[in-house]
Amino acid sequence: MNKLGLYIHIPFCETKCPYCDFNTYSGIENLIPEYMDALNKEIRFWGSSLQGNYLVDTIFLGGGTPSYLPSNQLMTINQNLINSFCFDDDLEFTMEVNPGDIIASSAINTKNTKINRLSLGVQSLDDSLLKVLGRRHSSDDACDAFKIARKSGFNNLSIDLIYGIPYQSMAQWEQTLKRSLELQPEHISAYCLTLEEGTPMHYQVGVGRLPEPDPDLAADMYLTADAILKEAGYSNYEISNWAQLGMESRHNLRYWLNDDYIGVGPGAHSHLEHFRFHNLKSPRQYIQTLKELNDTTINLDNISDSLDELPFIGGYEHIDKSTKIVESIMLGLRLGKGINKLKFKEQFGKEIQDIFPSQLSDLTSSCLIEDTGEYLKLNSDAKLLANEVIVRFLE
């Protein structure tokens, strides 16, 4: 059977961080019971539609704040998944957790579930910067939460970090990296802060209440992180992600390899065969449309007509061959290994150098792209220029 990933969206947060542009909400906790009914109904729908054709090998429970849910709700999701899908023996099931939620309960509410990997939203291990980010936990809380997770039996833990924060110095960033490594996580993600229009932090910077982050300093912070993490034995398998050997996020690799996945919940995106589609963004609309869903399944032989009839689908597009090629370049160049030349030929029927001869000649002679024989990848010094390289590649 073909392999499939599942993303399950929990849009609830106790408070929404001022830099967050995701489809998340605070103050709508009254919707949780109805939302869970809708979410579990969608899970059952996809299980009925896909079981027998797909084997689920990765699940990512994200948000929002999945750890904000009561343990009985997590148990319900878990059991519903078990009843609805066939799982690979080597299932990777990740849940995003807020360190503050772990500290509040002094435990991880995942007992008797298939969840075997946690991603902790640490963001920083500097208390002054956590306040700038509007986080509810302290640096000590984050470290304590990590230790509780480890003692609970998790041997696959990831932490998320942010750099390029207003007021952040290189010394503070290096200290966060040092303290993170002392915890010995299997995986570390480090993302440059993006000031998304419409967020409170974007406004605060715009009116001068917060200093605008220095892009040159942020670039140096990335290079510093890459050097420190590689020295500690972590591989930079994707531009923003580092992992110990064999501990890469298999679910996130699905996105970068353009593999199939189904997104469940409001605003969740899916990629199935030659189609990309997304659910309605509004939790209230999502709940209402799932109430209207009858006992139907999707016809894999005619996906577009099936998507037209699903009330919770917000839109879809057919991915043609040329679009698939472009996406394979854009996503593949983010990977540490790069683009697998043999797989590219098997998928598209042509050598990559036959499709982009002049671009490859230009980029390799400029030392931006390296041809290892098996892979085409960004030169190690070109990671900060990834977007520029991709644009030149696709000209």
CSV table of C-alpha atoms in Angstrom, one decimal:
chain,number,residue,atom,x,y,z
A,1,MET,CA,0.0,0.0,0.0
A,2,ASN,CA,1.0,3.6,-0.5
A,3,LYS,CA,2.2,5.5,2.5
A,4,LEU,CA,0.3,8.5,3.9
A,5,GLY,CA,0.8,11.2,6.5
A,6,LEU,CA,-1.9,12.8,8.6
A,7,TYR,CA,-1.9,16.4,10.0
A,8,ILE,CA,-4.5,17.1,12.7
A,9,HIS,CA,-5.1,20.7,13.5
A,10,ILE,CA,-6.1,21.9,17.0
A,11,PRO,CA,-6.8,25.6,16.7
A,12,PHE,CA,-7.2,26.5,20.4
A,13,CYS,CA,-4.7,28.4,22.5
A,14,GLU,CA,-4.9,29.9,26.0
A,15,THR,CA,-3.4,33.0,24.6
A,16,LYS,CA,-2.3,33.8,21.0
A,17,CYS,CA,1.4,34.8,20.7
A,18,PRO,CA,1.8,38.3,19.2
A,19,TYR,CA,4.0,37.1,16.3
A,20,CYS,CA,1.7,34.1,15.4
A,21,ASP,CA,0.0,34.2,12.0
A,22,PHE,CA,-1.3,30.6,12.1
A,23,ASN,CA,-5.0,29.7,12.0
A,24,THR,CA,-5.3,29.6,15.8
A,25,TYR,CA,-7.6,31.3,18.3
A,26,SER,CA,-8.0,32.1,22.0
A,27,GLY,CA,-11.2,32.7,23.8
A,28,ILE,CA,-13.3,30.2,21.8
A,29,GLU,CA,-12.9,27.3,24.3
A,30,ASN,CA,-16.7,26.9,24.3
A,31,LEU,CA,-16.4,25.4,20.8
A,32,ILE,CA,-14.2,22.5,21.9
A,33,PRO,CA,-17.0,19.9,22.4
A,34,GLU,CA,-18.5,20.6,19.0
A,35,TYR,CA,-15.1,21.0,17.4
A,36,MET,CA,-14.1,17.6,18.6
A,37,ASP,CA,-17.2,16.0,17.2
A,38,ALA,CA,-16.5,17.6,13.8
A,39,LEU,CA,-12.8,16.7,13.9
A,40,ASN,CA,-13.5,13.1,14.7
A,41,LYS,CA,-16.2,12.9,12.0
A,42,GLU,CA,-13.6,14.1,9.4
A,43,ILE,CA,-11.1,11.6,10.6
A,44,ARG,CA,-13.7,8.8,10.2
A,45,PHE,CA,-14.5,10.2,6.7
A,46,TRP,CA,-10.9,10.0,5.5
A,47,GLY,CA,-10.5,6.6,7.1
A,48,SER,CA,-13.5,5.2,5.3
A,49,SER,CA,-12.3,6.8,2.0
A,50,LEU,CA,-8.7,5.7,2.1
A,51,GLN,CA,-8.4,2.6,4.2
A,52,GLY,CA,-7.2,-0.3,2.0
A,53,ASN,CA,-5.3,2.0,-0.3
A,54,TYR,CA,-3.0,3.9,2.1
A,55,LEU,CA,-0.9,3.0,5.1
A,56,VAL,CA,-0.4,5.8,7.6
A,57,ASP,CA,3.2,6.1,8.7
A,58,THR,CA,3.3,9.6,10.1
A,59,ILE,CA,0.9,11.7,12.2
A,60,PHE,CA,1.4,15.3,13.3
A,61,LEU,CA,-0.9,16.7,15.9
A,62,GLY,CA,-0.4,20.5,15.7
A,63,GLY,CA,-2.0,23.8,16.2
A,64,GLY,CA,-2.6,25.9,18.1
A,65,THR,CA,-1.9,24.0,21.2
A,66,PRO,CA,-2.8,20.3,21.2
A,67,SER,CA,-1.5,19.9,24.8
A,68,TYR,CA,-4.3,22.4,25.8
A,69,LEU,CA,-6.8,19.7,25.3
A,70,PRO,CA,-7.9,17.5,28.2
A,71,SER,CA,-6.3,14.0,28.2
A,72,ASN,CA,-9.7,12.3,27.5
A,73,GLN,CA,-10.0,14.4,24.2
A,74,LEU,CA,-6.5,13.2,23.2
A,75,MET,CA,-7.6,9.6,24.0
A,76,THR,CA,-10.7,10.0,21.8
A,77,ILE,CA,-8.6,11.3,18.8
A,78,ASN,CA,-6.2,8.4,19.3
A,79,GLN,CA,-8.9,5.8,19.4
A,80,ASN,CA,-10.7,7.3,16.4
A,81,LEU,CA,-7.4,7.1,14.4
A,82,ILE,CA,-6.9,3.5,15.4
A,83,ASN,CA,-10.4,2.6,14.4
A,84,SER,CA,-10.2,4.5,11.1
A,85,PHE,CA,-6.7,3.8,9.6
A,86,CYS,CA,-4.1,1.1,9.1
A,87,PHE,CA,-0.8,2.1,10.6
A,88,ASP,CA,2.7,1.3,9.6
A,89,ASP,CA,4.6,-0.7,12.2
A,90,ASP,CA,7.1,2.1,12.4
A,91,LEU,CA,4.5,4.9,13.0
A,92,GLU,CA,5.9,8.3,13.9
A,93,PHE,CA,3.2,10.2,15.9
A,94,THR,CA,4.2,13.7,16.9
A,95,MET,CA,2.3,16.1,19.2
A,96,GLU,CA,3.2,19.8,19.6
A,97,VAL,CA,3.2,20.7,23.3
A,98,ASN,CA,3.5,24.0,25.2
A,99,PRO,CA,6.0,23.7,28.0
A,100,GLY,CA,3.6,25.6,30.3
A,101,ASP,CA,1.0,22.9,29.9
A,102,ILE,CA,3.5,20.2,31.0
A,103,ILE,CA,4.5,22.2,34.0
A,104,ALA,CA,0.9,22.9,35.0
A,105,SER,CA,0.0,19.1,35.1
A,106,SER,CA,3.5,17.9,36.0
A,107,ALA,CA,2.9,15.1,33.4
A,108,ILE,CA,2.4,14.3,29.8
A,109,ASN,CA,-1.2,13.5,29.0
A,110,THR,CA,-0.4,10.9,26.3
A,111,LYS,CA,-0.5,7.6,28.3
A,112,ASN,CA,-2.2,4.8,26.4
A,113,THR,CA,-2.0,6.7,23.0
A,114,LYS,CA,0.3,6.0,20.0
A,115,ILE,CA,2.0,9.4,20.4
A,116,ASN,CA,5.7,8.7,20.5
A,117,ARG,CA,7.3,12.0,19.6
A,118,LEU,CA,6.9,15.5,21.2
A,119,SER,CA,7.8,18.8,19.7
A,120,LEU,CA,8.2,21.4,22.5
A,121,GLY,CA,7.6,25.1,21.7
A,122,VAL,CA,10.5,26.4,23.7
A,123,GLN,CA,11.3,29.3,21.3
A,124,SER,CA,14.0,30.8,23.6
A,125,LEU,CA,15.8,30.0,26.8
A,126,ASP,CA,16.2,33.7,27.7
A,127,ASP,CA,13.4,35.0,30.0
A,128,SER,CA,13.5,38.6,28.7
A,129,LEU,CA,13.1,37.4,25.1
A,130,LEU,CA,10.3,35.0,26.1
A,131,LYS,CA,8.4,38.1,27.4
A,132,VAL,CA,9.0,39.9,24.1
A,133,LEU,CA,7.5,36.8,22.4
A,134,GLY,CA,4.5,36.8,24.7
A,135,ARG,CA,5.2,33.3,25.9
A,136,ARG,CA,3.6,32.1,29.1
A,137,HIS,CA,6.5,29.9,30.2
A,138,SER,CA,10.0,30.8,31.6
A,139,SER,CA,13.3,29.3,30.5
A,140,ASP,CA,13.4,27.1,33.6
A,141,ASP,CA,9.8,25.9,32.8
A,142,ALA,CA,10.9,24.9,29.4
A,143,CYS,CA,13.9,22.9,30.7
A,144,ASP,CA,11.8,21.3,33.4
A,145,ALA,CA,9.1,20.4,30.9
A,146,PHE,CA,11.7,18.7,28.7
A,147,LYS,CA,13.0,16.7,31.6
A,148,ILE,CA,9.4,15.6,32.5
A,149,ALA,CA,8.9,14.5,29.0
A,150,ARG,CA,12.1,12.5,29.0
A,151,LYS,CA,11.2,10.9,32.3
A,152,SER,CA,7.8,10.0,30.9
A,153,GLY,CA,9.5,7.7,28.5
A,154,PHE,CA,9.8,9.8,25.3
A,155,ASN,CA,13.1,9.0,23.5
A,156,ASN,CA,12.3,11.3,20.5
A,157,LEU,CA,12.0,14.9,21.5
A,158,SER,CA,12.3,18.0,19.4
A,159,ILE,CA,12.5,21.6,20.5
A,160,ASP,CA,11.5,24.7,18.4
A,161,LEU,CA,13.7,27.9,18.7
A,162,ILE,CA,13.3,31.3,17.2
A,163,TYR,CA,16.1,33.8,16.3
A,164,GLY,CA,16.0,37.3,15.0
A,165,ILE,CA,13.8,38.5,17.9
A,166,PRO,CA,13.7,42.2,18.7
A,167,TYR,CA,16.4,43.0,21.3
A,168,GLN,CA,18.1,39.6,20.8
A,169,SER,CA,21.9,39.6,20.9
A,170,MET,CA,24.2,37.0,19.6
A,171,ALA,CA,25.3,36.2,23.1
A,172,GLN,CA,21.7,35.5,24.1
A,173,TRP,CA,21.3,33.2,21.0
A,174,GLU,CA,24.4,31.3,21.8
A,175,GLN,CA,23.3,30.8,25.4
A,176,THR,CA,20.0,29.5,24.2
A,177,LEU,CA,21.7,27.0,21.9
A,178,LYS,CA,24.1,26.0,24.7
A,179,ARG,CA,21.3,25.3,27.1
A,180,SER,CA,19.3,23.5,24.4
A,181,LEU,CA,22.2,21.1,23.7
A,182,GLU,CA,22.5,20.4,27.4
A,183,LEU,CA,19.1,18.9,27.3
A,184,GLN,CA,20.2,16.5,24.5
A,185,PRO,CA,17.1,16.7,22.3
A,186,GLU,CA,17.0,14.4,19.3
A,187,HIS,CA,15.9,17.2,17.0
A,188,ILE,CA,16.1,21.0,16.9
A,189,SER,CA,14.2,23.4,14.7
A,190,ALA,CA,15.4,27.0,14.4
A,191,TYR,CA,13.3,29.6,12.6
A,192,CYS,CA,13.9,33.2,11.9
A,193,LEU,CA,11.2,35.4,13.3
A,194,THR,CA,8.9,36.7,10.5
A,195,LEU,CA,6.9,39.8,11.2
A,196,GLU,CA,3.6,38.9,9.5
A,197,GLU,CA,1.3,41.7,8.6
A,198,GLY,CA,-1.7,41.9,10.8
A,199,THR,CA,0.0,40.4,13.9
A,200,PRO,CA,0.4,42.5,17.0
A,201,MET,CA,4.2,42.3,16.8
A,202,HIS,CA,4.2,43.6,13.2
A,203,TYR,CA,2.2,46.6,14.5
A,204,GLN,CA,4.5,47.1,17.5
A,205,VAL,CA,7.5,47.2,15.3
A,206,GLY,CA,5.8,49.5,12.8
A,207,VAL,CA,4.9,52.1,15.3
A,208,GLY,CA,8.3,51.9,17.0
A,209,ARG,CA,7.3,50.1,20.2
A,210,LEU,CA,9.7,47.3,19.4
A,211,PRO,CA,13.0,47.6,17.4
A,212,GLU,CA,13.0,46.2,13.9
A,213,PRO,CA,15.2,43.0,13.9
A,214,ASP,CA,18.5,43.3,12.1
A,215,PRO,CA,18.5,40.9,9.1
A,216,ASP,CA,22.3,40.8,8.9
A,217,LEU,CA,22.4,39.8,12.6
A,218,ALA,CA,19.7,37.2,12.0
A,219,ALA,CA,21.8,35.7,9.1
A,220,ASP,CA,24.8,35.5,11.4
A,221,MET,CA,22.6,33.8,14.0
A,222,TYR,CA,21.6,31.1,11.5
A,223,LEU,CA,25.3,30.5,10.6
A,224,THR,CA,26.2,30.3,14.3
A,225,ALA,CA,23.4,27.8,15.0
A,226,ASP,CA,24.5,25.7,12.0
A,227,ALA,CA,28.1,25.6,13.2
A,228,ILE,CA,27.3,24.9,16.8
A,229,LEU,CA,24.7,22.2,16.1
A,230,LYS,CA,26.9,20.5,13.6
A,231,GLU,CA,29.8,20.5,16.0
A,232,ALA,CA,27.5,18.8,18.5
A,233,GLY,CA,26.7,16.0,16.0
A,234,TYR,CA,23.4,17.3,14.5
A,235,SER,CA,22.9,17.1,10.8
A,236,ASN,CA,21.3,20.0,9.0
A,237,TYR,CA,18.9,17.8,7.0
A,238,GLU,CA,16.7,20.7,6.0
A,239,ILE,CA,17.5,24.4,6.1
A,240,SER,CA,15.7,25.1,9.4
A,241,ASN,CA,16.1,21.7,11.0
A,242,TRP,CA,18.8,19.7,12.6
A,243,ALA,CA,18.7,16.1,13.9
A,244,GLN,CA,20.8,13.4,15.4
A,245,LEU,CA,21.5,10.5,13.1
A,246,GLY,CA,18.2,8.8,12.1
A,247,MET,CA,16.0,11.2,14.1
A,248,GLU,CA,14.8,13.5,11.3
A,249,SER,CA,11.1,14.5,11.4
A,250,ARG,CA,9.7,11.9,9.0
A,251,HIS,CA,6.4,13.8,8.8
A,252,ASN,CA,7.9,17.1,7.8
A,253,LEU,CA,10.0,15.3,5.2
A,254,ARG,CA,6.7,14.3,3.6
A,255,TYR,CA,6.1,18.0,2.8
A,256,TRP,CA,9.6,18.6,1.4
A,257,LEU,CA,9.5,15.4,-0.7
A,258,ASN,CA,6.0,16.2,-2.1
A,259,ASP,CA,4.6,13.0,-0.6
A,260,ASP,CA,0.9,12.4,0.1
A,261,TYR,CA,-0.7,13.7,3.3
A,262,ILE,CA,-4.2,14.6,4.5
A,263,GLY,CA,-4.9,17.6,6.7
A,264,VAL,CA,-7.8,17.4,9.2
A,265,GLY,CA,-9.3,20.4,10.8
A,266,PRO,CA,-10.0,24.0,9.8
A,267,GLY,CA,-7.6,25.5,7.3
A,268,ALA,CA,-5.6,22.2,7.1
A,269,HIS,CA,-4.0,21.5,3.8
A,270,SER,CA,-3.7,18.2,1.9
A,271,HIS,CA,-1.8,16.7,-0.9
A,272,LEU,CA,-3.3,13.5,-2.5
A,273,GLU,CA,-2.1,12.1,-5.7
A,274,HIS,CA,-2.3,15.0,-8.2
A,275,PHE,CA,-4.4,17.3,-6.1
A,276,ARG,CA,-3.8,19.9,-3.4
A,277,PHE,CA,-6.8,21.1,-1.3
A,278,HIS,CA,-7.6,22.8,1.9
A,279,ASN,CA,-10.4,22.9,4.4
A,280,LEU,CA,-12.5,26.0,5.3
A,281,LYS,CA,-10.5,28.2,7.6
A,282,SER,CA,-13.1,29.3,10.1
A,283,PRO,CA,-13.6,26.8,13.0
A,284,ARG,CA,-17.3,27.7,13.2
A,285,GLN,CA,-17.8,27.2,9.5
A,286,TYR,CA,-15.8,24.0,9.7
A,287,ILE,CA,-18.0,22.7,12.5
A,288,GLN,CA,-21.2,23.5,10.7
A,289,THR,CA,-20.2,21.9,7.4
A,290,LEU,CA,-19.1,18.7,9.1
A,291,LYS,CA,-22.6,18.6,10.7
A,292,GLU,CA,-24.0,18.6,7.2
A,293,LEU,CA,-21.7,15.9,5.9
A,294,ASN,CA,-23.6,12.7,5.2
A,295,ASP,CA,-22.2,9.2,5.1
A,296,THR,CA,-20.1,9.5,1.9
A,297,THR,CA,-16.6,8.7,0.8
A,298,ILE,CA,-14.2,10.2,-1.7
A,299,ASN,CA,-13.8,8.5,-5.1
A,300,LEU,CA,-10.1,8.1,-5.7
A,301,ASP,CA,-10.8,7.6,-9.4
A,302,ASN,CA,-12.5,11.0,-9.7
A,303,ILE,CA,-11.1,13.2,-6.9
A,304,SER,CA,-12.1,16.5,-8.3
A,305,ASP,CA,-15.8,15.7,-8.5
A,306,SER,CA,-15.6,14.3,-5.0
A,307,LEU,CA,-13.9,17.4,-3.6
A,308,ASP,CA,-16.6,19.5,-5.2
A,309,GLU,CA,-19.2,17.7,-3.2
A,310,LEU,CA,-17.5,18.0,0.2
A,311,PRO,CA,-18.9,21.0,2.2
A,312,PHE,CA,-15.8,21.4,4.4
A,313,ILE,CA,-13.4,21.8,1.5
A,314,GLY,CA,-12.4,25.4,1.0
A,315,GLY,CA,-10.7,25.0,-2.4
A,316,TYR,CA,-8.5,22.6,-4.5
A,317,GLU,CA,-6.2,22.6,-7.5
A,318,HIS,CA,-5.0,19.9,-9.9
A,319,ILE,CA,-1.2,19.7,-9.9
A,320,ASP,CA,0.1,19.3,-13.5
A,321,LYS,CA,3.5,17.9,-14.4
A,322,SER,CA,5.1,21.3,-14.9
A,323,THR,CA,3.9,22.5,-11.5
A,324,LYS,CA,5.1,19.3,-9.9
A,325,ILE,CA,8.6,19.8,-11.4
A,326,VAL,CA,8.7,23.4,-10.0
A,327,GLU,CA,7.7,22.2,-6.6
A,328,SER,CA,10.2,19.4,-6.6
A,329,ILE,CA,13.0,22.0,-7.2
A,330,MET,CA,11.7,24.5,-4.6
A,331,LEU,CA,11.2,21.8,-1.9
A,332,GLY,CA,14.2,19.6,-2.8
A,333,LEU,CA,16.7,22.4,-2.6
A,334,ARG,CA,15.7,23.0,1.1
A,335,LEU,CA,16.9,19.5,2.0
A,336,GLY,CA,20.5,18.9,3.2
A,337,LYS,CA,20.9,16.0,0.6
A,338,GLY,CA,19.2,18.0,-2.1
A,339,ILE,CA,17.3,16.7,-5.1
A,340,ASN,CA,17.7,13.0,-5.9
A,341,LYS,CA,18.6,13.0,-9.6
A,342,LEU,CA,17.5,9.4,-10.2
A,343,LYS,CA,14.1,9.8,-8.5
A,344,PHE,CA,13.6,13.0,-10.5
A,345,LYS,CA,14.2,11.1,-13.7
A,346,GLU,CA,11.9,8.3,-12.6
A,347,GLN,CA,9.1,10.7,-11.7
A,348,PHE,CA,9.3,13.1,-14.7
A,349,GLY,CA,10.9,11.0,-17.5
A,350,LYS,CA,13.8,13.3,-18.1
A,351,GLU,CA,17.2,14.1,-16.5
A,352,ILE,CA,17.0,17.3,-14.5
A,353,GLN,CA,20.0,18.7,-16.4
A,354,ASP,CA,18.1,18.2,-19.7
A,355,ILE,CA,15.2,20.4,-18.4
A,356,PHE,CA,17.4,23.1,-16.8
A,357,PRO,CA,20.7,23.0,-18.7
A,358,SER,CA,21.6,26.7,-18.7
A,359,GLN,CA,20.4,27.3,-15.1
A,360,LEU,CA,22.4,24.4,-13.7
A,361,SER,CA,25.5,25.4,-15.6
A,362,ASP,CA,25.2,29.0,-14.2
A,363,LEU,CA,24.5,27.9,-10.6
A,364,THR,CA,27.2,25.3,-10.5
A,365,SER,CA,29.8,27.6,-12.0
A,366,SER,CA,28.8,30.3,-9.4
A,367,CYS,CA,29.3,27.7,-6.6
A,368,LEU,CA,25.7,28.0,-5.5
A,369,ILE,CA,24.7,24.4,-6.5
A,370,GLU,CA,26.8,21.3,-6.0
A,371,ASP,CA,26.4,18.2,-8.1
A,372,THR,CA,27.4,15.2,-5.9
A,373,GLY,CA,26.6,12.7,-8.7
A,374,GLU,CA,23.5,11.3,-6.9
A,375,TYR,CA,22.1,14.6,-5.7
A,376,LEU,CA,21.9,18.3,-6.7
A,377,LYS,CA,22.1,20.4,-3.5
A,378,LEU,CA,22.8,23.9,-2.3
A,379,ASN,CA,26.4,24.6,-1.6
A,380,SER,CA,26.9,25.0,2.2
A,381,ASP,CA,27.7,28.7,1.8
A,382,ALA,CA,24.5,29.3,-0.2
A,383,LYS,CA,21.9,28.3,2.4
A,384,LEU,CA,21.1,31.9,3.2
A,385,LEU,CA,20.6,32.5,-0.5
A,386,ALA,CA,18.2,29.6,-1.0
A,387,ASN,CA,15.3,31.7,-2.2
A,388,GLU,CA,17.5,33.6,-4.7
A,389,VAL,CA,19.0,30.3,-6.0
A,390,ILE,CA,15.5,28.8,-6.5
A,391,VAL,CA,14.4,31.8,-8.4
A,392,ARG,CA,17.4,31.6,-10.7
A,393,PHE,CA,17.0,27.9,-11.1
A,394,LEU,CA,13.4,28.3,-12.3
A,395,GLU,CA,14.0,31.3,-14.6
